[in-house]
Structures are given as structure tokens and as C-alpha cells.
PDB file of C-alpha atoms and ligand atoms in Angstrom:
ATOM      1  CA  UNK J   1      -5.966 -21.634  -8.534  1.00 88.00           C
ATOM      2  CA  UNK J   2      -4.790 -18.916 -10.195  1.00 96.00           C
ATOM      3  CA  UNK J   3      -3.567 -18.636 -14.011  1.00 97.00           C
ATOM      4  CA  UNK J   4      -1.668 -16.074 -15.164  1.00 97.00           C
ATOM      5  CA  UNK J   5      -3.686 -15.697 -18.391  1.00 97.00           C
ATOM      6  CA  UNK J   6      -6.681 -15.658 -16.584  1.00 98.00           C
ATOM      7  CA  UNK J   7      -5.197 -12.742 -14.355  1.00 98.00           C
ATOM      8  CA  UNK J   8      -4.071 -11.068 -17.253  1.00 98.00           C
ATOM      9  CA  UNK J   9      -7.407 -10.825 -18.812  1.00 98.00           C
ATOM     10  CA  UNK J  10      -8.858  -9.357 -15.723  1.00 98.00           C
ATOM     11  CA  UNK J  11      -6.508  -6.696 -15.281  1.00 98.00           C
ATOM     12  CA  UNK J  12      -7.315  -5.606 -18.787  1.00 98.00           C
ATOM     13  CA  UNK J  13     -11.140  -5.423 -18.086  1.00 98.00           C
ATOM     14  CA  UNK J  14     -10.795  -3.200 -14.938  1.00 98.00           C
ATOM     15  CA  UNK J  15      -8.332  -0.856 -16.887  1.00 97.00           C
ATOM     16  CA  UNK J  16     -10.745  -0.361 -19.032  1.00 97.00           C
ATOM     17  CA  UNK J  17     -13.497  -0.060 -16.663  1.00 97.00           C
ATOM     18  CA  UNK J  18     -11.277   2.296 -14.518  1.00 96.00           C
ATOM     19  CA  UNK J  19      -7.795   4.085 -15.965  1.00 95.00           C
ATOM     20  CA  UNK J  20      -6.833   5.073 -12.733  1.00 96.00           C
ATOM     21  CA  UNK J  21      -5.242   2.053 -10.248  1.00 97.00           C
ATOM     22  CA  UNK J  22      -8.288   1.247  -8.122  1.00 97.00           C
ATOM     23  CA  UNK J  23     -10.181  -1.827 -10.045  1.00 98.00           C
ATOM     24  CA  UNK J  24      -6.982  -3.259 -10.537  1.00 98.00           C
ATOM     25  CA  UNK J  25      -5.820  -2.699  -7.030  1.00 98.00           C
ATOM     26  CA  UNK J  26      -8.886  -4.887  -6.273  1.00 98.00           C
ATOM     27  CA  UNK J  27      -8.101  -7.799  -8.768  1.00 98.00           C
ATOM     28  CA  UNK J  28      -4.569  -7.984  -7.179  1.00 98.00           C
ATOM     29  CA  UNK J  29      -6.021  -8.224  -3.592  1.00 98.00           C
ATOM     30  CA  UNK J  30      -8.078 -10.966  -4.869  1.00 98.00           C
ATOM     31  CA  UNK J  31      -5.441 -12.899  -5.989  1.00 98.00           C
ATOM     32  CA  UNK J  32      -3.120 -11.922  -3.059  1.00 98.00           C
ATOM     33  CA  UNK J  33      -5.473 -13.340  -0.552  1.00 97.00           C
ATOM     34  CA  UNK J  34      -4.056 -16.694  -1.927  1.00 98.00           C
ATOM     35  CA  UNK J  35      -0.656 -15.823  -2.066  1.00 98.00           C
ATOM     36  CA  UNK J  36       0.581 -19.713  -2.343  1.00 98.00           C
ATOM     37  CA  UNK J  37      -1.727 -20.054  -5.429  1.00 98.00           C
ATOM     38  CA  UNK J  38      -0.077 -17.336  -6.776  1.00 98.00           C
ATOM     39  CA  UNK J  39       3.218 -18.742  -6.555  1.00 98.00           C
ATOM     40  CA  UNK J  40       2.058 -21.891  -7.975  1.00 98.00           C
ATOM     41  CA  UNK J  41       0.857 -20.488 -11.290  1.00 97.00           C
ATOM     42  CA  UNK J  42       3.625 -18.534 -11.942  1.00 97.00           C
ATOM     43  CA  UNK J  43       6.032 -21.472 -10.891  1.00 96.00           C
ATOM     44  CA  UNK J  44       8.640 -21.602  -8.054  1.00 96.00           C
ATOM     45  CA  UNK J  45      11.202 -18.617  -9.036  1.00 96.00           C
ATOM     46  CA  UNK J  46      14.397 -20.351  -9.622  1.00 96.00           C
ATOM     47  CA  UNK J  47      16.362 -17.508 -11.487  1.00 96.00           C
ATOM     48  CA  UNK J  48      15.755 -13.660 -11.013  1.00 97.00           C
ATOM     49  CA  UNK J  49      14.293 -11.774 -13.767  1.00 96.00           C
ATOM     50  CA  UNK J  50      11.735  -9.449 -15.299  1.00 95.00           C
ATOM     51  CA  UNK J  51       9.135 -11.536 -17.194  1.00 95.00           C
ATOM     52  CA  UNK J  52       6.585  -9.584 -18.966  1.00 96.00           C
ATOM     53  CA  UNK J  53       3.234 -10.911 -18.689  1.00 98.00           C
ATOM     54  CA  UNK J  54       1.472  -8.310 -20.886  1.00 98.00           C
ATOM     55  CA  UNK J  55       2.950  -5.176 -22.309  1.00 97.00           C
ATOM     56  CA  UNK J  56       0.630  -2.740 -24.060  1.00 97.00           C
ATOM     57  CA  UNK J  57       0.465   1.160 -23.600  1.00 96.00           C
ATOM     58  CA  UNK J  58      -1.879   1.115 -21.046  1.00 96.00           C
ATOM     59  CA  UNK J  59      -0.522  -1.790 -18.705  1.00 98.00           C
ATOM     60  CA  UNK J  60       2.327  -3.499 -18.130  1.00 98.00           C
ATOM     61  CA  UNK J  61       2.349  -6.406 -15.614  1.00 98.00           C
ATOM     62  CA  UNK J  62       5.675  -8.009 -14.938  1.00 98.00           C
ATOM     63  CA  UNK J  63       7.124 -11.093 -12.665  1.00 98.00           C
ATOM     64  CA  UNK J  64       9.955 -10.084 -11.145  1.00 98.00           C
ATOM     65  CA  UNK J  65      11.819 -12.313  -9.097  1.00 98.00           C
ATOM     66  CA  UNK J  66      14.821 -10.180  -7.086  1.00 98.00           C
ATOM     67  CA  UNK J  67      18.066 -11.667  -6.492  1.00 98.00           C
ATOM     68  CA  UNK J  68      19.180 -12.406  -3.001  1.00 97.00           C
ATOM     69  CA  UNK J  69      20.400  -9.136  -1.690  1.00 97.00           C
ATOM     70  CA  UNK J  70      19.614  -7.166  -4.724  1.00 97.00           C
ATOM     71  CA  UNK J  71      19.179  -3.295  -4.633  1.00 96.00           C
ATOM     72  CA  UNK J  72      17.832  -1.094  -6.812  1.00 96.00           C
ATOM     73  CA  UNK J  73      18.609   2.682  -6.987  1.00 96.00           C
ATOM     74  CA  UNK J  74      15.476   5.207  -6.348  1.00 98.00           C
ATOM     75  CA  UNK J  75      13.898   5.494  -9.368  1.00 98.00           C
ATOM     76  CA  UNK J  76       9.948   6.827 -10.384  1.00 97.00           C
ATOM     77  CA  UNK J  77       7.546   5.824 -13.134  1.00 97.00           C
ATOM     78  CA  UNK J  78       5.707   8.367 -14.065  1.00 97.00           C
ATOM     79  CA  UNK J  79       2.533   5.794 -13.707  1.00 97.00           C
ATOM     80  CA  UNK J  80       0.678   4.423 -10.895  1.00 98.00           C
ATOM     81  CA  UNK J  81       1.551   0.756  -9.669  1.00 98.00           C
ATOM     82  CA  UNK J  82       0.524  -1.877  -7.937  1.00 98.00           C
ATOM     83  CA  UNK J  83       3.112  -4.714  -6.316  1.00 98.00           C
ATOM     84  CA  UNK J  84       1.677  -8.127  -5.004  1.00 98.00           C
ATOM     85  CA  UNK J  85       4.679 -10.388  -3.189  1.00 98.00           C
ATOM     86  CA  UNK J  86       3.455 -13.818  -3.266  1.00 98.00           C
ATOM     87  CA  UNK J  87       7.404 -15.350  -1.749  1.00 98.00           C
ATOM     88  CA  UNK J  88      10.058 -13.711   0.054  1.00 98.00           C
ATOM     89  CA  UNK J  89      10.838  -9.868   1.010  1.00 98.00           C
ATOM     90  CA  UNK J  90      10.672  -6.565  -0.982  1.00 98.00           C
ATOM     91  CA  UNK J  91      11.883  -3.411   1.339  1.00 98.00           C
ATOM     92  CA  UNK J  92      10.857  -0.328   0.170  1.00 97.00           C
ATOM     93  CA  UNK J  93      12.599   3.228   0.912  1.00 98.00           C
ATOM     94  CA  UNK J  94      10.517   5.936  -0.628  1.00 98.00           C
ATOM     95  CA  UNK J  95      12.373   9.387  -1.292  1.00 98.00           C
ATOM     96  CA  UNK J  96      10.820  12.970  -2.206  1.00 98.00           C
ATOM     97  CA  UNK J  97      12.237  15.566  -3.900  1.00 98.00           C
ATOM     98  CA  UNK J  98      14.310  18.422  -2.300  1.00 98.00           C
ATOM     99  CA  UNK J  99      12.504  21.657  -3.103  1.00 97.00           C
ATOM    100  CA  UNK J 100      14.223  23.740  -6.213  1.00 97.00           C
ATOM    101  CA  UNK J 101      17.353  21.543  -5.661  1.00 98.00           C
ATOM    102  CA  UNK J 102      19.645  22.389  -9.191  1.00 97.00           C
ATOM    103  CA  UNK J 103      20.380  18.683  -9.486  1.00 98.00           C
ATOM    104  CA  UNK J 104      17.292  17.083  -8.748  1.00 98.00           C
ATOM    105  CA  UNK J 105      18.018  15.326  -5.579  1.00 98.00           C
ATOM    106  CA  UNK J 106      15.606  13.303  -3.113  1.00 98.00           C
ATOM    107  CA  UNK J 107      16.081  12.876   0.473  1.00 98.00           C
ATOM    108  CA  UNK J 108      14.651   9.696   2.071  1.00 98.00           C
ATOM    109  CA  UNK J 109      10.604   9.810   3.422  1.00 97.00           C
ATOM    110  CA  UNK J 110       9.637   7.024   4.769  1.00 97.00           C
ATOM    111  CA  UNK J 111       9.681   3.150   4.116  1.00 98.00           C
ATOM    112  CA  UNK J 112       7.555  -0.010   4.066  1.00 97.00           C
ATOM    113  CA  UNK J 113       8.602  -3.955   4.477  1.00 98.00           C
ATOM    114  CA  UNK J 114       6.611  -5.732   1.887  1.00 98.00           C
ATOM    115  CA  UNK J 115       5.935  -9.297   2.771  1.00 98.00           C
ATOM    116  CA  UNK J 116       4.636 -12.770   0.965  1.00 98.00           C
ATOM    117  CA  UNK J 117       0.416 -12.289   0.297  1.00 98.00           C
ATOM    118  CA  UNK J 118       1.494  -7.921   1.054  1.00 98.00           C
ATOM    119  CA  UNK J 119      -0.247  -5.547  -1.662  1.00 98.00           C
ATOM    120  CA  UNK J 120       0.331  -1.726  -2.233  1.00 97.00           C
ATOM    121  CA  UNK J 121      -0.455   0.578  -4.716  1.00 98.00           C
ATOM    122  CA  UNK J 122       2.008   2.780  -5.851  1.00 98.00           C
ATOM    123  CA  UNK J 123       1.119   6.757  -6.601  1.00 97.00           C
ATOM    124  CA  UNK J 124       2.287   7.989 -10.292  1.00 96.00           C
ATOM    125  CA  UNK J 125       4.732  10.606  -8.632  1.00 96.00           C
ATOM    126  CA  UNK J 126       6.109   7.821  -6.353  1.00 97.00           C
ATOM    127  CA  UNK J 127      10.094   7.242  -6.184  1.00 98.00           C
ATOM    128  CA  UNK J 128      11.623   4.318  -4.187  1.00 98.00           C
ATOM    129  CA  UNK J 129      14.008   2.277  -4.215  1.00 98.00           C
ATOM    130  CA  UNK J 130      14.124  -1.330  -3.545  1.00 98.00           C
ATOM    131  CA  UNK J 131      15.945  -4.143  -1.639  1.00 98.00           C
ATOM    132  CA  UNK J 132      15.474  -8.035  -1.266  1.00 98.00           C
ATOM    133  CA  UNK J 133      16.911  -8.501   2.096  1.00 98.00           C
ATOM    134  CA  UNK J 134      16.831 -12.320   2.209  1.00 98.00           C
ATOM    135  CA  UNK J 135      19.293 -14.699   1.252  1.00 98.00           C
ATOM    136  CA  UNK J 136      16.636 -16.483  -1.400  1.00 97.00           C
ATOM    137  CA  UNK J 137      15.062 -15.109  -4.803  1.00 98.00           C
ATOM    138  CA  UNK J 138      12.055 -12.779  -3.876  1.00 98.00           C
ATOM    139  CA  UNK J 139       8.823 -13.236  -5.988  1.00 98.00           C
ATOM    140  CA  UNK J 140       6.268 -10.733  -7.078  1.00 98.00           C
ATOM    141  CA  UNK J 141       3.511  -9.634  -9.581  1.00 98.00           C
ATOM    142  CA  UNK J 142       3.952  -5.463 -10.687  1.00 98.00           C
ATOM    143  CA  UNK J 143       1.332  -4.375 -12.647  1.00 98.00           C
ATOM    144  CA  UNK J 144       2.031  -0.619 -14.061  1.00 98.00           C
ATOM    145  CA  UNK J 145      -0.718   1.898 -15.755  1.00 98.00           C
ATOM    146  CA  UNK J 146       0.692   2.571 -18.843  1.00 97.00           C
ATOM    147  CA  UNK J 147       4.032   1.104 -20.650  1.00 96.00           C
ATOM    148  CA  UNK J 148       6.636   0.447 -18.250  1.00 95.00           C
ATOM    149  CA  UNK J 149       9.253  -0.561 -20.665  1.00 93.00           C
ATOM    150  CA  UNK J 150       8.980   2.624 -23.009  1.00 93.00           C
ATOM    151  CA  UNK J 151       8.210   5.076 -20.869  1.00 92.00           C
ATOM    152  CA  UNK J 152      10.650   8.145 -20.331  1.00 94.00           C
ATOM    153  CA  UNK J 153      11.337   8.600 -16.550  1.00 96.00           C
ATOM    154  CA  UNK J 154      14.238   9.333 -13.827  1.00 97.00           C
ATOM    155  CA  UNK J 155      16.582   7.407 -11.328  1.00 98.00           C
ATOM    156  CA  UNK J 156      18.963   9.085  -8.814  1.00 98.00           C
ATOM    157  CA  UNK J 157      22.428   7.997  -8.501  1.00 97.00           C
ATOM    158  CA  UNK J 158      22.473   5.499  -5.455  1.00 96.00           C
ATOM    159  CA  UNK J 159      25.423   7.637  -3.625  1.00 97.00           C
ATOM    160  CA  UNK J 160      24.354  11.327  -5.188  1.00 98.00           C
ATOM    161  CA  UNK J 161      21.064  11.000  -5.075  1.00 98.00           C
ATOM    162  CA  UNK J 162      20.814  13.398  -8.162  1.00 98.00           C
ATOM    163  CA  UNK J 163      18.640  12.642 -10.938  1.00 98.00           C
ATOM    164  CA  UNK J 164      19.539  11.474 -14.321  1.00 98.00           C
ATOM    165  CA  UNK J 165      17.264   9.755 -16.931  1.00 97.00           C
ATOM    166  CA  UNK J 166      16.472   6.258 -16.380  1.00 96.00           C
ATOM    167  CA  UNK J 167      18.386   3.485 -17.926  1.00 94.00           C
ATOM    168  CA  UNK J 168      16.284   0.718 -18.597  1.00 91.00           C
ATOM    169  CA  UNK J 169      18.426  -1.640 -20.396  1.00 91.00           C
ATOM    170  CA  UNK J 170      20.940  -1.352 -17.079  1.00 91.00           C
ATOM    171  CA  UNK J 171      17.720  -2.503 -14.788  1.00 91.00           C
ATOM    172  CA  UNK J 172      17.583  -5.175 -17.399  1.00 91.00           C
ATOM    173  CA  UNK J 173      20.683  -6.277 -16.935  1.00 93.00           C
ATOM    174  CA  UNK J 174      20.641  -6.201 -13.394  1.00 93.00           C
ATOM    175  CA  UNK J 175      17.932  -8.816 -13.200  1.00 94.00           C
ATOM    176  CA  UNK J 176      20.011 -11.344 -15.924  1.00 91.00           C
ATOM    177  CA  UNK J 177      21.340 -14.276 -13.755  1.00 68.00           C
TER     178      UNK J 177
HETATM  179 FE1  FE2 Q 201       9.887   0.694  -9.119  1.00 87.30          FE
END
């Protein structure tokens, strides 16, 4: 069984025990190890979005549910993460930064397939971007340390790859139906 309210509540109690990702990387794996029970409190997806779950300036935790074939351009958070899949695919390329490059730009470092019941934490320097490489909506819990929605960070232009600030209400708008 697991309730999202429930799940909620315990991801505020091990921020506050520990700021940094680890006691909430644990209350993810604990729900993870059920990944079916995951999907059926949150509900079968049936439309992609972001749907906040809490939002304070300390923790975010999101469902997002990824279009068939979606992409998303390399982008950081400036906050550490960690990303449960509990149905489908997320495909991760994860970039660095080319040393005392004028316009910011990343070259690619390595990758990770993300599958259903898969959880990772995410450093707070990370930048990756993202693909759903299925033909069917792609479910999965993020939970971010600090505000995901107001905080001021960088993407890099999918065919550039030089930085620019991020745009949130164009990731937004990416995930509306
Ligand atoms: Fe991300």
C-alpha cells in the first residue's frame, strides 16, 4: 500500500532529520521495493504531466508522467534529487561542463537506463537530460532538496549545448497534453 500523503509526510521527517539526500534516498527505496504499489496510489498515468505533491523551500516532490518519446534538453538543479520509476522507461544522458568554455557548454559523460521499481539519487551539480524511449506514458516520483519550481538554474540548448537560464514555464508546457 502506499499513499501519497503518507509518503509525503515521511519525506518531510527525514529532511528534517537529514538536509542532505540520504534519509530520503532511503524512504524512496522503501517505497520502490513495491514499485506496483506505487503505481497504484498515485493512479495509472493516463496524461503526462508535472503534479506537485508538496512544494515548500526545502522539498519539492513531483509526479511526472513523460510523454511517449519525450525529450528533455540537459538541464541542472542546483539541488540534490532523487527519481523513483514505478512504470515505463526514463534514459538518462548526463553531461559535464567543458573547462573555461566562454559559452558554457557540456559535452556528454556518461548515461544510465532507468527502469520500473529503479532509484537514483541525483548530485546537486548534476546536469542530464532526459528521454522516455517507449511508445507509452512513463511514470515516476522526483523528490528535489529545496524548491524546484523557484529555483534559479541553467539548461543548454539541445543542438548548442551552450547554457542559458532555465525556462521553467517552457518545461511546463512541455508536459501539458
Ligand atoms: Fe532534471
Amino acid at each position: 500500500m502506499f499513499d501519497p500523503e503518507m509518503f509525503v509526510e515521511h519525506c518531510r521527517a527525514a529532511v528534517l532529520a537529514d538536509p542532505t539526500h540520504r534519509a530520503v534516498l532511503e524512504v524512496v527505496e522503501r517505497a520502490f521495493g513495491d514499485p506496483a504499489a506505487v503505481l497504484a496510489g498515485v493512479g495509472e498515468p493516463v496524461a503526462s504531466g508535472l503534479v506537485p505533491l508538496y512544494r515548500s523551500a526545502d522539498l519539492t516532490i513531483i509526479n511526472v508522467i513523460w510523454k511517449p518519446g519525450m525529450t528533455i534538453m540537459p538541464h541542472n538543479h542546483d539541488m540534490w534529487a532523487v527519481i523513483g520509476i514505478y512504470g515505463g522507461r526514463e534514459d538518462n544522458i548526463f553531461w559535464r561542463r567543458i573547462k573555461d568554455d566562454p559559452e558554457g557548454r557540456v559535452e556528454a559523460a556518461g548515461a544510465r537506463a532507468l527502469s520500473t521499481g529503479d532509484v537514483v539519487p541525483l548530485g546537486q551539480d548534476i546536469i542530464h537530460s532526459v528521454i522516455n524511449p517507449i511508445p507509452k506514458l512513463t511514470g515516476a516520483i522526483h523528490v528535489y532538496g529545496g524548491d524546484f519550481f523557484a529555483t534559479e538554474r541553467s539548461e543548454w540548448d539541445p543542438e548548442m549545448l551552450t547554457e542559458r537560464p532555465f525556462d521553467q514555464s517552457m518545461l511546463s508546457a512541455r508536459f501539458e497534453a
